[in-house]
XYZ file of C-alpha atoms in Angstrom:
682
model
C 139.628 140.087 108.154
C 138.449 137.134 110.240
C 135.802 136.413 107.608
C 138.567 135.423 105.184
C 140.148 132.912 107.584
C 137.878 129.967 106.625
C 138.136 130.973 102.950
C 141.923 130.680 102.955
C 141.925 127.601 105.188
C 139.388 125.868 102.940
C 141.290 126.909 99.823
C 144.348 125.133 101.230
C 142.316 121.967 101.785
C 140.873 122.161 98.285
C 144.337 122.701 96.833
C 145.626 119.576 98.568
C 142.706 117.441 97.384
C 143.253 118.446 93.741
C 147.054 118.133 93.623
C 148.365 115.681 90.992
C 150.827 114.101 93.467
C 150.914 113.466 97.201
C 153.113 116.086 98.923
C 155.512 115.113 101.729
C 153.699 115.277 105.050
C 156.152 117.701 106.705
C 156.072 120.482 104.114
C 152.669 122.025 104.890
C 153.044 122.164 108.722
C 156.548 123.595 108.378
C 155.372 126.235 105.889
C 152.415 127.157 108.094
C 154.618 127.554 111.142
C 157.309 129.596 109.373
C 154.777 131.915 107.732
C 152.918 132.415 111.010
C 156.118 133.300 112.881
C 157.220 135.655 110.109
C 153.802 137.356 110.085
C 154.033 137.836 113.840
C 157.506 139.371 113.573
C 156.338 141.725 110.803
C 153.041 142.624 112.450
C 153.852 146.351 112.322
C 154.032 146.162 108.519
C 150.464 145.528 107.466
C 150.792 144.319 103.864
C 153.637 141.800 104.393
C 152.053 140.541 107.616
C 148.692 139.954 105.922
C 150.347 138.189 102.978
C 152.298 135.877 105.271
C 149.208 135.207 107.385
C 147.292 134.254 104.244
C 150.071 131.846 103.232
C 150.062 130.388 106.757
C 146.314 129.744 106.547
C 146.657 128.136 103.110
C 149.430 125.879 104.395
C 147.377 125.051 107.490
C 144.504 123.976 105.248
C 146.850 121.738 103.266
C 148.211 120.239 106.504
C 144.710 119.592 107.885
C 143.596 117.845 104.684
C 146.816 115.804 104.587
C 146.335 114.714 108.200
C 142.704 113.810 107.533
C 143.705 111.759 104.470
C 146.299 109.854 106.480
C 143.856 109.258 109.326
C 141.111 107.983 106.996
C 143.416 105.560 105.216
C 142.132 101.983 104.975
C 142.614 99.077 102.540
C 140.898 99.414 99.165
C 140.011 96.405 97.033
C 142.515 96.175 94.182
C 140.400 94.227 91.676
C 136.851 92.862 91.362
C 136.149 89.646 93.280
C 133.162 87.380 93.535
C 130.908 85.773 94.058
C 132.404 85.504 97.567
C 131.056 85.238 101.093
C 131.024 88.633 102.830
C 130.164 89.116 106.478
C 130.136 92.120 108.773
C 128.195 94.425 111.049
C 125.499 96.692 109.623
C 126.458 100.321 110.186
C 123.523 101.857 108.344
C 120.507 100.763 106.350
C 117.423 102.682 105.299
C 114.078 101.950 106.924
C 112.182 101.436 103.646
C 110.986 98.023 102.492
C 112.364 98.189 98.929
C 115.907 97.694 97.590
C 118.434 99.039 100.048
C 122.098 99.851 100.424
C 123.802 98.265 103.398
C 126.951 99.798 104.878
C 129.039 97.173 106.702
C 132.075 97.426 108.935
C 134.062 94.735 110.805
C 134.166 93.119 107.364
C 135.406 89.623 106.515
C 135.740 88.573 102.849
C 136.315 85.007 101.711
C 139.920 84.258 100.622
C 141.053 87.810 101.415
C 143.713 88.440 104.048
C 142.745 90.749 106.951
C 145.444 93.264 105.948
C 143.831 93.559 102.491
C 140.214 93.606 103.696
C 138.420 96.995 103.440
C 137.309 98.637 106.667
C 133.835 99.262 105.226
C 131.845 97.806 102.332
C 128.690 99.158 100.685
C 126.302 96.528 99.296
C 123.175 96.898 97.175
C 120.526 94.444 98.398
C 117.267 93.630 96.638
C 116.006 90.669 98.658
C 115.433 91.041 102.395
C 114.761 87.411 103.293
C 112.095 85.950 105.571
C 113.315 87.856 108.634
C 112.778 91.250 107.042
C 115.323 94.010 107.005
C 118.451 94.014 109.087
C 118.957 96.786 111.616
C 122.039 98.846 112.441
C 124.203 96.920 114.854
C 123.127 93.495 113.592
C 125.520 91.066 111.871
C 124.937 89.317 108.570
C 126.613 87.272 105.877
C 125.856 87.276 102.163
C 127.079 86.023 98.809
C 128.230 89.115 96.931
C 130.305 90.447 94.078
C 132.649 93.273 95.025
C 134.764 95.788 93.149
C 136.813 98.879 94.042
C 134.916 102.164 94.412
C 134.300 103.423 90.862
C 136.456 106.090 89.263
C 134.879 109.178 87.631
C 132.835 108.561 84.489
C 134.977 111.086 82.626
C 137.868 113.431 83.449
C 136.592 116.157 85.764
C 133.419 114.321 86.831
C 132.545 113.575 90.468
C 135.104 111.273 92.079
C 133.179 108.764 94.199
C 136.392 106.900 95.028
C 137.774 110.002 96.750
C 134.582 110.393 98.748
C 134.667 106.682 99.649
C 138.274 106.993 100.858
C 137.271 109.502 103.543
C 134.311 107.315 104.511
C 136.698 104.332 104.746
C 134.656 102.450 102.126
C 137.073 100.157 100.316
C 134.646 98.172 98.148
C 131.156 98.362 96.680
C 129.030 95.596 95.229
C 125.738 93.753 95.169
C 124.287 90.741 96.952
C 122.948 87.583 95.325
C 119.617 86.770 96.947
C 119.051 87.830 100.530
C 121.562 88.314 103.360
C 121.573 85.814 106.214
C 121.604 87.002 109.843
C 124.511 85.751 111.954
C 125.515 85.893 115.605
C 127.821 88.698 116.684
C 131.403 87.595 117.373
C 132.545 87.553 120.959
C 133.577 90.952 122.259
C 132.022 92.839 119.336
C 130.735 95.947 121.087
C 128.459 98.464 119.468
C 129.698 101.877 120.577
C 127.978 105.267 120.530
C 127.775 105.567 116.732
C 126.112 102.178 116.486
C 123.608 103.227 119.146
C 122.793 106.432 117.260
C 122.297 104.463 114.036
C 119.900 102.104 115.785
C 117.931 105.020 117.228
C 117.692 106.689 113.792
C 116.555 103.425 112.223
C 113.965 102.863 114.967
C 112.572 106.391 114.632
C 112.389 106.104 110.822
C 110.606 102.749 111.092
C 108.067 104.165 113.558
C 107.396 107.139 111.295
C 106.848 104.926 108.238
C 104.536 102.648 110.226
C 102.383 105.509 111.550
C 101.974 107.577 108.381
C 100.559 107.178 104.904
C 102.799 105.707 102.173
C 102.856 109.073 100.410
C 103.873 111.219 103.399
C 105.854 108.782 105.555
C 109.100 108.707 103.502
C 109.249 112.501 103.455
C 108.562 112.708 107.196
C 111.422 110.277 107.830
C 113.724 112.355 105.610
C 112.865 115.560 107.476
C 113.284 114.110 110.966
C 116.092 111.557 110.593
C 117.702 112.309 107.220
C 116.737 108.860 105.847
C 115.622 109.283 102.219
C 115.770 105.596 101.297
C 111.990 105.137 101.142
C 111.185 108.136 98.896
C 109.964 107.171 95.435
C 112.334 108.187 92.651
C 109.601 110.009 90.723
C 108.662 112.159 93.721
C 112.291 112.832 94.578
C 112.886 113.926 90.985
C 109.849 116.218 91.200
C 111.322 117.851 94.310
C 114.590 118.438 92.437
C 112.955 119.744 89.271
C 110.784 122.168 91.262
C 113.701 123.524 93.309
C 112.402 122.084 96.594
C 115.033 119.403 97.157
C 116.683 121.649 99.752
C 113.683 121.044 102.024
C 114.749 117.397 102.310
C 118.328 118.289 103.302
C 118.301 118.938 107.034
C 119.918 122.373 107.164
C 119.533 125.829 108.651
C 115.785 126.027 108.061
C 115.077 122.812 109.957
C 117.568 123.283 112.802
C 116.484 126.898 113.240
C 112.814 125.899 113.383
C 113.476 123.122 115.899
C 115.622 125.312 118.144
C 113.227 128.258 117.861
C 110.188 126.118 118.652
C 111.890 124.656 121.736
C 113.104 128.100 122.839
C 109.703 129.787 122.700
C 107.839 126.773 124.066
C 110.235 126.443 127.018
C 110.127 130.154 127.753
C 106.336 130.145 127.556
C 106.026 127.253 129.993
C 108.504 128.827 132.426
C 106.663 132.152 132.216
C 103.505 130.449 133.513
C 105.286 129.569 136.777
C 105.164 132.917 138.611
C 108.013 132.404 141.168
C 110.333 131.106 138.473
C 109.399 133.833 135.992
C 109.985 136.614 138.532
C 113.220 135.378 140.074
C 115.036 133.263 137.472
C 116.605 134.069 134.047
C 114.059 132.046 132.097
C 115.306 133.416 128.759
C 118.722 131.863 129.405
C 117.135 128.630 130.596
C 115.047 128.486 127.422
C 118.181 129.045 125.351
C 119.830 126.126 127.172
C 116.833 123.876 126.456
C 116.919 124.908 122.787
C 120.653 124.163 122.607
C 120.133 120.665 124.019
C 117.197 120.058 121.672
C 119.218 121.232 118.669
C 122.083 118.902 119.649
C 119.667 115.970 119.910
C 118.253 116.796 116.471
C 121.792 117.000 115.071
C 122.582 113.500 116.341
C 119.239 112.092 115.194
C 119.565 113.506 111.683
C 122.937 111.890 110.955
C 125.166 114.977 111.349
C 125.416 115.921 107.672
C 127.496 118.965 106.684
C 124.513 121.391 106.348
C 123.216 120.220 109.728
C 126.622 120.756 111.355
C 126.834 124.250 109.890
C 123.320 125.117 111.028
C 123.856 123.738 114.537
C 127.095 125.687 115.008
C 125.395 128.922 113.947
C 122.285 128.357 116.060
C 124.434 127.173 118.970
C 126.549 130.326 118.960
C 123.408 132.487 118.921
C 121.958 130.576 121.877
C 125.254 130.779 123.768
C 125.297 134.525 123.132
C 121.844 134.747 124.724
C 123.020 132.730 127.727
C 126.132 134.928 128.156
C 124.374 138.247 127.481
C 126.530 138.850 124.444
C 125.530 140.150 121.058
C 126.060 137.843 118.093
C 127.406 138.895 114.683
C 125.811 136.917 111.891
C 128.604 136.890 109.304
C 131.105 135.897 111.971
C 128.809 132.990 112.800
C 128.969 131.594 109.277
C 132.755 132.063 109.234
C 133.120 130.221 112.544
C 130.816 127.416 111.392
C 132.765 126.991 108.143
C 136.095 126.935 109.988
C 134.891 124.247 112.415
C 133.437 122.051 109.656
C 136.591 122.351 107.541
C 138.832 121.597 110.507
C 136.881 118.385 111.200
C 136.330 117.278 107.584
C 138.473 119.223 105.054
C 137.263 116.936 102.252
C 133.776 118.439 102.533
C 135.210 121.522 100.779
C 134.731 119.818 97.383
C 131.254 118.429 98.086
C 128.022 120.031 96.835
C 126.456 119.839 100.298
C 129.085 122.087 101.892
C 129.312 124.435 98.943
C 125.590 125.010 98.473
C 124.837 125.227 102.189
C 127.462 127.856 102.963
C 126.870 129.767 99.729
C 123.188 130.175 100.528
C 123.831 131.116 104.165
C 126.553 133.657 103.292
C 124.492 135.320 100.565
C 121.398 135.505 102.780
C 123.283 137.022 105.704
C 124.925 139.621 103.433
C 121.554 140.466 101.867
C 119.679 140.843 105.143
C 122.461 142.933 106.664
C 121.535 145.462 103.991
C 117.762 144.852 104.015
C 117.227 144.378 107.761
C 116.218 147.938 108.589
C 113.652 148.389 105.801
C 112.030 145.063 106.688
C 112.019 145.912 110.404
C 110.402 149.305 109.787
C 107.695 147.790 107.605
C 106.980 145.006 110.097
C 106.785 147.437 113.040
C 104.556 149.834 111.129
C 102.221 147.240 109.690
C 99.146 145.529 111.086
C 97.356 142.321 110.232
C 97.409 143.183 106.534
C 100.942 144.517 106.080
C 102.837 141.986 108.176
C 101.818 138.959 106.052
C 102.896 140.935 102.991
C 106.256 141.660 104.623
C 106.648 137.965 105.382
C 105.774 137.040 101.793
C 108.324 139.579 100.560
C 110.912 138.037 102.907
C 110.225 134.527 101.613
C 110.458 135.803 98.028
C 113.745 137.579 98.675
C 115.154 134.588 100.575
C 114.249 132.143 97.802
C 115.605 134.454 95.114
C 118.931 135.082 96.882
C 119.400 131.430 97.851
C 118.608 130.322 94.308
C 121.118 132.746 92.795
C 123.797 131.780 95.331
C 123.410 128.029 94.849
C 122.793 128.194 91.094
C 126.468 127.939 90.018
C 126.964 124.887 92.232
C 123.782 123.265 90.902
C 125.114 123.779 87.382
C 128.599 122.497 88.248
C 127.503 119.363 90.118
C 124.059 118.556 88.691
C 123.919 120.445 85.351
C 120.391 121.660 85.924
C 118.517 124.814 86.919
C 114.999 124.734 88.372
C 113.409 127.655 86.507
C 110.274 127.818 88.659
C 112.034 127.268 91.990
C 111.023 130.705 93.286
C 107.341 130.006 92.652
C 107.525 126.595 94.329
C 109.346 127.950 97.381
C 106.760 130.677 97.908
C 104.174 127.984 98.502
C 106.241 125.254 100.165
C 108.515 127.114 102.609
C 105.704 128.623 104.746
C 103.989 125.225 104.957
C 107.247 123.617 106.061
C 108.035 126.310 108.624
C 104.633 126.863 110.191
C 103.059 123.412 109.889
C 105.284 120.471 108.986
C 108.308 120.985 111.269
C 106.357 121.971 114.441
C 104.206 118.837 114.115
C 107.316 116.786 113.430
C 108.948 118.001 116.626
C 105.779 117.183 118.593
C 105.857 113.696 117.050
C 109.438 113.150 118.271
C 108.446 114.246 121.784
C 105.441 111.903 121.821
C 107.261 108.939 120.259
C 108.590 107.446 123.542
C 104.965 107.348 124.745
C 103.744 105.659 121.569
C 101.516 108.638 120.711
C 103.423 109.978 117.723
C 100.525 109.201 115.390
C 98.614 112.167 116.850
C 101.178 114.586 115.416
C 102.274 112.613 112.354
C 98.794 112.755 110.814
C 98.652 116.576 110.502
C 102.334 116.588 109.564
C 101.439 114.265 106.682
C 98.764 116.680 105.456
C 101.384 119.406 105.123
C 103.820 117.036 103.385
C 101.151 116.019 100.873
C 100.586 119.706 100.103
C 104.309 120.292 99.514
C 104.596 117.188 97.312
C 101.554 118.375 95.328
C 103.219 121.763 94.786
C 106.449 120.060 93.685
C 104.628 117.769 91.265
C 102.594 120.578 89.724
C 105.586 122.894 89.289
C 107.853 120.132 87.941
C 105.209 119.147 85.375
C 105.147 122.621 83.799
C 106.847 123.010 80.391
C 110.367 124.324 80.782
C 110.517 123.601 84.513
C 114.160 122.513 84.225
C 116.961 123.907 82.090
C 119.829 121.486 81.446
C 123.246 123.140 81.277
C 126.562 121.640 80.086
C 129.232 121.063 82.717
C 131.391 124.065 83.546
C 135.128 123.816 84.252
C 136.452 124.133 87.783
C 138.163 127.424 86.874
C 134.775 128.997 86.116
C 133.307 127.903 89.446
C 136.370 129.154 91.349
C 136.080 132.577 89.698
C 132.373 132.795 90.514
C 133.002 131.759 94.140
C 135.818 134.283 94.597
C 133.662 137.039 93.106
C 130.703 136.081 95.285
C 132.806 136.062 98.448
C 134.355 139.405 97.503
C 130.854 140.820 97.065
C 129.470 139.415 100.326
C 132.333 139.722 102.813
C 133.555 143.270 102.265
C 131.661 146.349 103.441
C 133.164 149.132 101.316
C 132.285 150.007 97.736
C 135.106 147.960 96.293
C 133.010 144.906 97.132
C 131.208 145.498 93.817
C 134.369 144.487 91.948
C 133.206 140.960 92.761
C 130.480 141.343 90.124
C 133.154 141.673 87.447
C 134.910 138.547 88.725
C 131.597 136.657 88.662
C 131.084 137.812 85.077
C 134.546 136.503 84.179
C 133.668 133.105 85.643
C 130.457 132.991 83.625
C 132.428 133.843 80.492
C 134.842 130.979 81.182
C 131.867 128.647 81.617
C 130.347 129.800 78.340
C 133.576 129.236 76.417
C 134.062 125.697 77.750
C 134.177 123.008 75.055
C 132.827 119.572 75.811
C 134.707 116.455 74.528
C 133.991 115.185 71.032
C 134.547 111.534 71.987
C 134.049 109.740 75.299
C 135.022 106.139 76.055
C 134.158 104.167 79.192
C 137.063 102.683 81.153
C 135.487 99.221 80.936
C 134.912 99.538 77.165
C 131.197 98.976 77.631
C 130.006 102.198 76.044
C 131.349 104.950 73.763
C 129.945 108.303 72.699
C 130.713 110.704 69.866
C 129.462 114.169 69.017
C 127.400 114.131 65.853
C 127.121 116.677 63.098
C 123.977 117.959 64.830
C 126.002 118.858 67.950
C 124.365 116.176 70.106
C 126.129 113.345 71.888
C 125.421 109.926 70.362
C 125.882 106.889 72.634
C 126.907 103.464 71.351
C 124.431 101.515 73.511
C 121.933 101.889 76.348
C 121.938 98.217 77.304
C 125.404 98.362 78.890
C 127.121 101.060 80.910
C 123.880 102.991 81.409
C 125.107 104.834 84.514
C 128.212 106.107 82.713
C 126.281 107.212 79.634
C 123.724 108.962 81.860
C 126.555 110.948 83.454
C 127.891 111.895 80.006
C 124.487 113.043 78.803
C 123.807 114.990 81.993
C 127.179 116.738 81.847
C 126.499 117.539 78.201
C 123.175 119.159 79.099
C 121.306 116.704 76.893
C 117.937 115.329 77.973
C 117.245 112.609 75.402
C 119.772 109.845 74.608
C 120.597 109.192 70.958
C 122.060 105.795 70.060
C 124.323 104.648 67.270
C 122.749 102.933 64.237
C 122.688 99.158 63.995
C 124.966 97.169 61.699
C 124.327 97.986 58.049
C 122.574 101.254 58.867
C 123.636 104.863 59.047
C 122.728 107.949 61.064
C 123.206 111.079 58.917
C 122.660 113.416 61.889
C 125.550 111.715 63.686
C 127.702 111.170 60.600
C 127.995 107.501 61.636
C 127.876 104.297 59.651
C 128.220 100.904 61.349
C 128.778 97.251 60.489
C 129.367 94.150 62.595
C 133.046 95.053 63.158
C 132.583 98.658 64.309
C 131.554 102.142 63.246
C 133.039 104.952 61.167
C 132.373 108.675 61.510
C 133.502 111.148 58.879
C 134.145 114.793 59.746
C 135.255 116.629 56.654
C 138.599 115.095 55.720
C 138.944 113.304 59.073
C 137.789 109.729 59.636
C 137.212 108.347 63.146
C 137.095 104.590 63.680
C 135.357 102.798 66.544
C 136.487 99.174 66.572
C 134.571 96.255 68.104
C 136.399 93.405 66.361
C 140.170 93.012 65.664
C 139.399 92.233 62.030
C 138.577 95.926 61.517
C 142.169 97.008 62.251
C 143.528 96.058 58.821
C 141.388 98.708 57.133
C 140.751 101.278 59.886
C 144.362 101.694 60.975
C 145.310 103.026 57.530
C 142.429 105.388 56.891
C 141.319 106.613 60.326
C 142.736 108.886 63.022
C 141.904 108.602 65.831
C 141.147 104.905 66.333
C 139.068 103.960 69.383
C 139.090 100.245 70.099
C 137.145 98.162 72.606
C 139.647 95.341 72.020
C 143.469 95.299 72.366
C 145.217 96.898 69.403
C 148.609 95.234 70.021
C 150.968 96.210 67.206
C 148.371 96.397 64.456
C 147.878 100.181 64.678
C 151.136 101.988 64.093
C 150.040 104.504 61.475
C 147.359 106.621 63.255
C 148.652 109.341 65.572
C 145.978 108.700 68.224
C 145.014 105.172 69.272
C 143.017 104.354 72.406
C 142.533 100.618 72.897
C 141.333 98.217 75.564
C 144.681 98.241 77.380
C 144.664 102.056 77.603
C 141.134 101.977 78.990
C 141.963 99.225 81.520
C 145.043 101.048 82.732
C 143.896 104.709 82.688
C 140.103 104.536 82.951
C 137.635 106.531 80.878
C 139.036 108.758 78.119
C 137.878 112.097 76.732
C 139.062 113.272 73.300
C 138.860 116.742 71.793
C 139.287 116.933 68.005
C 141.238 119.924 66.780
C 142.623 121.053 63.473
C 146.187 120.218 64.569
C 145.282 116.791 65.978
C 143.464 115.198 68.886
C 143.866 116.032 72.577
C 143.391 112.996 74.796
C 142.803 113.084 78.548
C 142.197 110.077 80.775
C 140.636 109.832 84.206
C 143.811 108.485 85.799
C 145.903 111.331 84.367
C 143.445 113.954 85.609
C 143.290 112.446 89.113
C 147.041 112.077 89.569
C 148.855 109.757 91.962
C 146.755 110.012 95.092
C 145.894 107.476 97.834
C 142.334 106.990 96.522
C 143.454 106.403 92.914
C 143.904 102.716 92.042
C 147.071 102.081 90.063
C 147.263 99.632 87.193
C 150.237 97.774 85.738
C 152.949 99.809 83.952
C 152.304 100.808 80.359
C 153.219 98.158 77.833
C 155.818 98.859 75.169
C 154.321 99.224 71.707
């Protein structure tokens, strides 16, 4: 039953994060306490006690997420400002020499009161100035334009503003020219986090300086988690080939680092005869591995997969030190519970979901396949053991790909079809060559000798990048899939957990639940019309079933999200004035565009002069300009005021009318949702 504790606790956190309104802070703790006491009093009655305990865990998850939200609260910019002078301390910056994103704290913004100034600001910087890049801990000032963290591109899309709230980022923007270094204010201490950021930056810079331009960015990503210097084309090749997980510091990397330190330490201690005969060198080696894993965790930036991997490896090493046996599935449950207790918001992130899904599925699989693999490995010689290892890599890649596939579809709308083939070649190179040399490079770095190990590490990285490029270039390497609803993903997750966590035969009922989730995903209907909240870009579904975008010159990021969530690779744009697009059913002039669908006419207005005609013959009417009182006849009107107040809109056309959903309505009244002025009276 303990395996279901993090599931219920995390479900409570996810429930809180998706509520349409903010609940009173006392309700969840009170409910958790009452249910826990009632479960304790009814402990002799199994079914009621378990039901009350489940409710207590759900309420505890809600309370933890509520507390975390309150603790992370910081001012958020209410409206765009700029150009203005912005100054602050650099919290993080990549070590590459191209365009970078600076994260600043201790922020000061021109003409903005301290009580309204965000705690952190993220700036995109193209020019680095004559002094080169800034470093974490340094102070700078720059002329920048700022705006609130962006809302989702459409209802149900990824909410960056919610993620920014928990990172205390209250504004994003870009810098004009290059930032200017400035002296630190009096009494502005750095702190431990600033020191760790400086160490990460220094290590990344040393790696990039000592390696080739092709291998250095990947080496920095593997050892410090800094991906800023990786070329976009190569990063895309890693994603399309199913090898992007190698760049996310997770269980594979932490396990390799800890294992290498464990066996190396034990081997060195075994060479010292008095120590080997009289001292528990296995426990000492486990202690060295635990310290090395903790150092790697801090160096890599402590991402969610790294935290999960360190907790699991740490418990195994502690079990060795205490002469206790470890239970694998309990390890993943404990790791999930600790991560969710620290950061409940990670429940909705792809990093947490994919990391724990892969780990849970692999542990469940190898609990069943452990004995056959062990017998084959013990029975085999030099010929059979490599085959057993290859079979293990194949099974691992297959299970991990199946487990993370639904999350890849939900968050990224893509499936790497040849991921298994790519992993068969790349995972052994990473495990047996790249990571051991990387660890040696970190050990030699204080002596200035890291180049000795980084050179062979770079050879292995070049081989992995070559595999990724070759696999990604094959026809049909990637299948684009339309976005699935949250209900489908929840059903698939529940079915997968039911299949993995139980031991009896009724675990196989989870397969039916997974099938139901896939059916829900297949029946999902994408919007027929999409409109950007800033009225820069619109999209409509054509008669050919494809999504046609009004422009690619403006609002490119938003239209890219729409196309990706529609599972469409190539953008199709609306015809120019005086032309038509039969496949889209569109015809445009200088005032707007008209689409005809059977007896229905849809108007897209760019100029108020189009209202006189469109308002009488079209429904719905989508306007990039204010409609005021000119459109009273159509049932559905979305104009510039609606977009300004409620963000992007999605419209589904049905026989009985149009269903309209806005981003603000789907997000509800939450702390990270910016509120606009009240609705005007028509």
